[in-house]
Amino acid sequence: MAETQQSTALPAREGPEGIGGWLVLPMLGLMLTPVLGLILMYEADYVGIARNWQAYSFSQAALLIAELLIGGILNFTAPALLLFFMFKRWEIFPGWYMMWAIAAPLYAVLDPWAAHLVFPDTFPTLEDAFDRETMRTISRSIWGAVIWIPYMMRSERVANTFVN
């Protein structure tokens, strides 16, 4: 005697689905972020900083450690975790991506401001802390948030791809 099984298939979704279309661009950004993070760490010369550790005050050392930790999370850990969520098509991906997209420009603004406060000899004015490259990084991260947060919120592809 054969038992009949009821189909538990999800209803067909309308519109695009899967990692394709414009969703490829945030994916590529997540893949490139660690490469750019490595370049920034190399340029900051944290090895040279570590050699002269005794020369820094407590607040300066705390800022450098915070930069390493937060930069490591934003540039390495978060992109890897977000790519994992993306390829697993987990429902939490869009929300976590939006939090990362908000955290990046916040960090990009707060870090040079803190450097100005903690390293007054190196950055006597805010203009010194917010140099051309820093402003480029800030504007890039703000534009990324302005573009990709609404996309994650409104895209049919995102809604169709990241569901239970």
Short mmCIF file of C-alpha atoms in Angstrom, two decimals:
data_model
loop_
_atom_site.label_atom_id
_atom_site.label_comp_id
_atom_site.label_asym_id
_atom_site.label_seq_id
_atom_site.Cartn_x
_atom_site.Cartn_y
_atom_site.Cartn_z
CA MET A 1 0.00 0.00 0.00
CA ALA A 2 1.47 3.30 -1.08
CA GLU A 3 1.13 6.31 1.07
CA THR A 4 0.47 9.64 -0.54
CA GLN A 5 2.62 12.53 0.52
CA GLN A 6 1.44 16.05 0.46
CA SER A 7 3.70 18.48 -1.27
CA THR A 8 5.17 21.08 1.07
CA ALA A 9 6.66 23.14 -1.73
CA LEU A 10 6.61 26.89 -1.35
CA PRO A 11 4.35 28.81 -3.68
CA ALA A 12 6.05 30.13 -6.79
CA ARG A 13 7.53 33.58 -6.34
CA GLU A 14 7.24 36.26 -8.94
CA GLY A 15 10.25 38.25 -10.01
CA PRO A 16 13.98 37.61 -9.96
CA GLU A 17 15.55 35.25 -7.47
CA GLY A 18 19.05 34.12 -6.58
CA ILE A 19 22.41 35.82 -6.36
CA GLY A 20 22.46 37.67 -9.63
CA GLY A 21 21.56 41.03 -11.11
CA TRP A 22 22.54 44.00 -8.96
CA LEU A 23 23.05 41.71 -5.96
CA VAL A 24 26.37 40.69 -7.50
CA LEU A 25 27.80 44.15 -6.78
CA PRO A 26 27.41 43.98 -2.97
CA MET A 27 28.85 40.45 -3.16
CA LEU A 28 31.92 41.73 -5.03
CA GLY A 29 32.25 44.57 -2.52
CA LEU A 30 32.25 42.05 0.32
CA MET A 31 34.94 40.06 -1.47
CA LEU A 32 37.13 43.11 -2.10
CA THR A 33 36.78 44.65 1.38
CA PRO A 34 39.37 42.32 3.01
CA VAL A 35 41.88 43.11 0.24
CA LEU A 36 41.44 46.84 0.79
CA GLY A 37 41.61 46.27 4.55
CA LEU A 38 44.97 44.54 4.19
CA ILE A 39 46.27 47.45 2.14
CA LEU A 40 45.11 49.93 4.79
CA MET A 41 46.72 47.89 7.57
CA TYR A 42 49.98 47.74 5.64
CA GLU A 43 49.93 51.50 5.06
CA ALA A 44 49.24 52.14 8.75
CA ASP A 45 52.43 50.18 9.62
CA TYR A 46 51.10 48.52 12.76
CA VAL A 47 54.35 46.53 13.00
CA GLY A 48 56.30 49.78 13.36
CA ILE A 49 53.76 51.02 15.88
CA ALA A 50 54.09 47.82 17.92
CA ARG A 51 57.89 48.19 18.05
CA ASN A 52 57.54 51.61 19.73
CA TRP A 53 54.68 50.62 22.03
CA GLN A 54 56.28 52.23 25.10
CA ALA A 55 56.21 55.67 23.48
CA TYR A 56 52.41 55.84 23.54
CA SER A 57 50.19 57.03 26.36
CA PHE A 58 47.40 54.83 27.66
CA SER A 59 44.75 56.62 25.57
CA GLN A 60 46.89 56.41 22.44
CA ALA A 61 47.53 52.69 22.95
CA ALA A 62 43.82 52.13 23.63
CA LEU A 63 42.89 53.90 20.39
CA LEU A 64 45.39 51.84 18.40
CA ILE A 65 44.04 48.60 19.87
CA ALA A 66 40.46 49.73 19.20
CA GLU A 67 41.42 50.55 15.60
CA LEU A 68 42.85 47.07 15.13
CA LEU A 69 39.83 45.36 16.68
CA ILE A 70 37.10 47.41 15.01
CA GLY A 71 38.97 47.55 11.69
CA GLY A 72 39.46 43.80 11.84
CA ILE A 73 35.78 43.23 12.46
CA LEU A 74 34.59 45.65 9.77
CA ASN A 75 37.19 44.69 7.14
CA PHE A 76 37.66 40.97 7.68
CA THR A 77 35.20 39.24 10.02
CA ALA A 78 32.00 40.98 8.93
CA PRO A 79 32.54 40.56 5.16
CA ALA A 80 33.39 36.86 5.60
CA LEU A 81 30.33 36.30 7.78
CA LEU A 82 28.10 38.27 5.40
CA LEU A 83 29.34 36.25 2.42
CA PHE A 84 28.56 33.07 4.36
CA PHE A 85 25.03 34.36 5.09
CA MET A 86 24.64 35.39 1.45
CA PHE A 87 25.69 32.08 -0.06
CA LYS A 88 23.57 30.15 2.45
CA ARG A 89 20.71 32.50 1.49
CA TRP A 90 19.86 33.08 5.11
CA GLU A 91 17.06 35.48 5.88
CA ILE A 92 19.30 37.51 8.21
CA PHE A 93 21.66 38.58 5.42
CA PRO A 94 19.92 41.85 4.34
CA GLY A 95 19.56 43.13 7.91
CA TRP A 96 23.14 42.31 8.88
CA TYR A 97 24.40 43.80 5.64
CA MET A 98 22.55 47.04 6.40
CA MET A 99 24.05 47.18 9.91
CA TRP A 100 27.52 46.70 8.42
CA ALA A 101 26.79 49.38 5.80
CA ILE A 102 25.87 51.82 8.60
CA ALA A 103 28.82 50.88 10.84
CA ALA A 104 31.45 51.44 8.13
CA PRO A 105 30.83 55.19 7.59
CA LEU A 106 30.38 55.74 11.32
CA TYR A 107 33.77 54.19 11.98
CA ALA A 108 35.29 56.09 9.04
CA VAL A 109 34.21 59.39 10.65
CA LEU A 110 34.83 58.58 14.31
CA ASP A 111 38.31 57.10 13.87
CA PRO A 112 40.04 60.23 12.48
CA TRP A 113 38.16 62.40 14.95
CA ALA A 114 39.44 60.23 17.82
CA ALA A 115 42.95 60.31 16.33
CA HIS A 116 42.78 64.12 16.33
CA LEU A 117 41.85 64.10 20.04
CA VAL A 118 44.38 61.46 21.13
CA PHE A 119 47.31 62.38 18.88
CA PRO A 120 47.32 66.21 18.99
CA ASP A 121 50.95 66.42 17.83
CA THR A 122 50.30 64.32 14.73
CA PHE A 123 46.86 65.76 13.95
CA PRO A 124 46.80 69.30 15.38
CA THR A 125 43.69 70.27 13.39
CA LEU A 126 40.70 68.33 12.13
CA GLU A 127 41.85 69.06 8.59
CA ASP A 128 45.00 67.07 9.32
CA ALA A 129 42.97 64.10 10.58
CA PHE A 130 40.48 64.29 7.72
CA ASP A 131 42.97 64.31 4.87
CA ARG A 132 42.10 63.65 1.23
CA GLU A 133 42.33 59.84 1.48
CA THR A 134 40.25 59.76 4.66
CA MET A 135 37.56 61.91 3.05
CA ARG A 136 37.56 59.60 0.03
CA THR A 137 37.05 56.60 2.33
CA ILE A 138 34.26 58.36 4.21
CA SER A 139 32.44 59.41 1.03
CA ARG A 140 32.83 55.92 -0.48
CA SER A 141 31.34 54.27 2.59
CA ILE A 142 28.49 56.81 2.82
CA TRP A 143 27.62 56.36 -0.87
CA GLY A 144 27.73 52.60 -0.39
CA ALA A 145 25.24 52.86 2.46
CA VAL A 146 23.02 55.30 0.55
CA ILE A 147 22.86 52.95 -2.43
CA TRP A 148 22.79 49.48 -0.91
CA ILE A 149 20.61 49.95 2.19
CA PRO A 150 17.53 50.98 0.13
CA TYR A 151 18.36 48.21 -2.35
CA MET A 152 18.37 45.60 0.44
CA MET A 153 15.09 46.99 1.73
CA ARG A 154 13.18 47.25 -1.57
CA SER A 155 14.64 44.76 -4.02
CA GLU A 156 12.40 41.93 -5.20
CA ARG A 157 15.50 39.83 -5.81
CA VAL A 158 16.64 40.30 -2.22
CA ALA A 159 13.16 39.52 -0.89
CA ASN A 160 12.85 36.42 -3.09
CA THR A 161 16.38 35.15 -2.38
CA PHE A 162 16.64 35.59 1.38
CA VAL A 163 13.54 33.88 2.74
CA ASN A 164 12.96 30.91 5.03
#
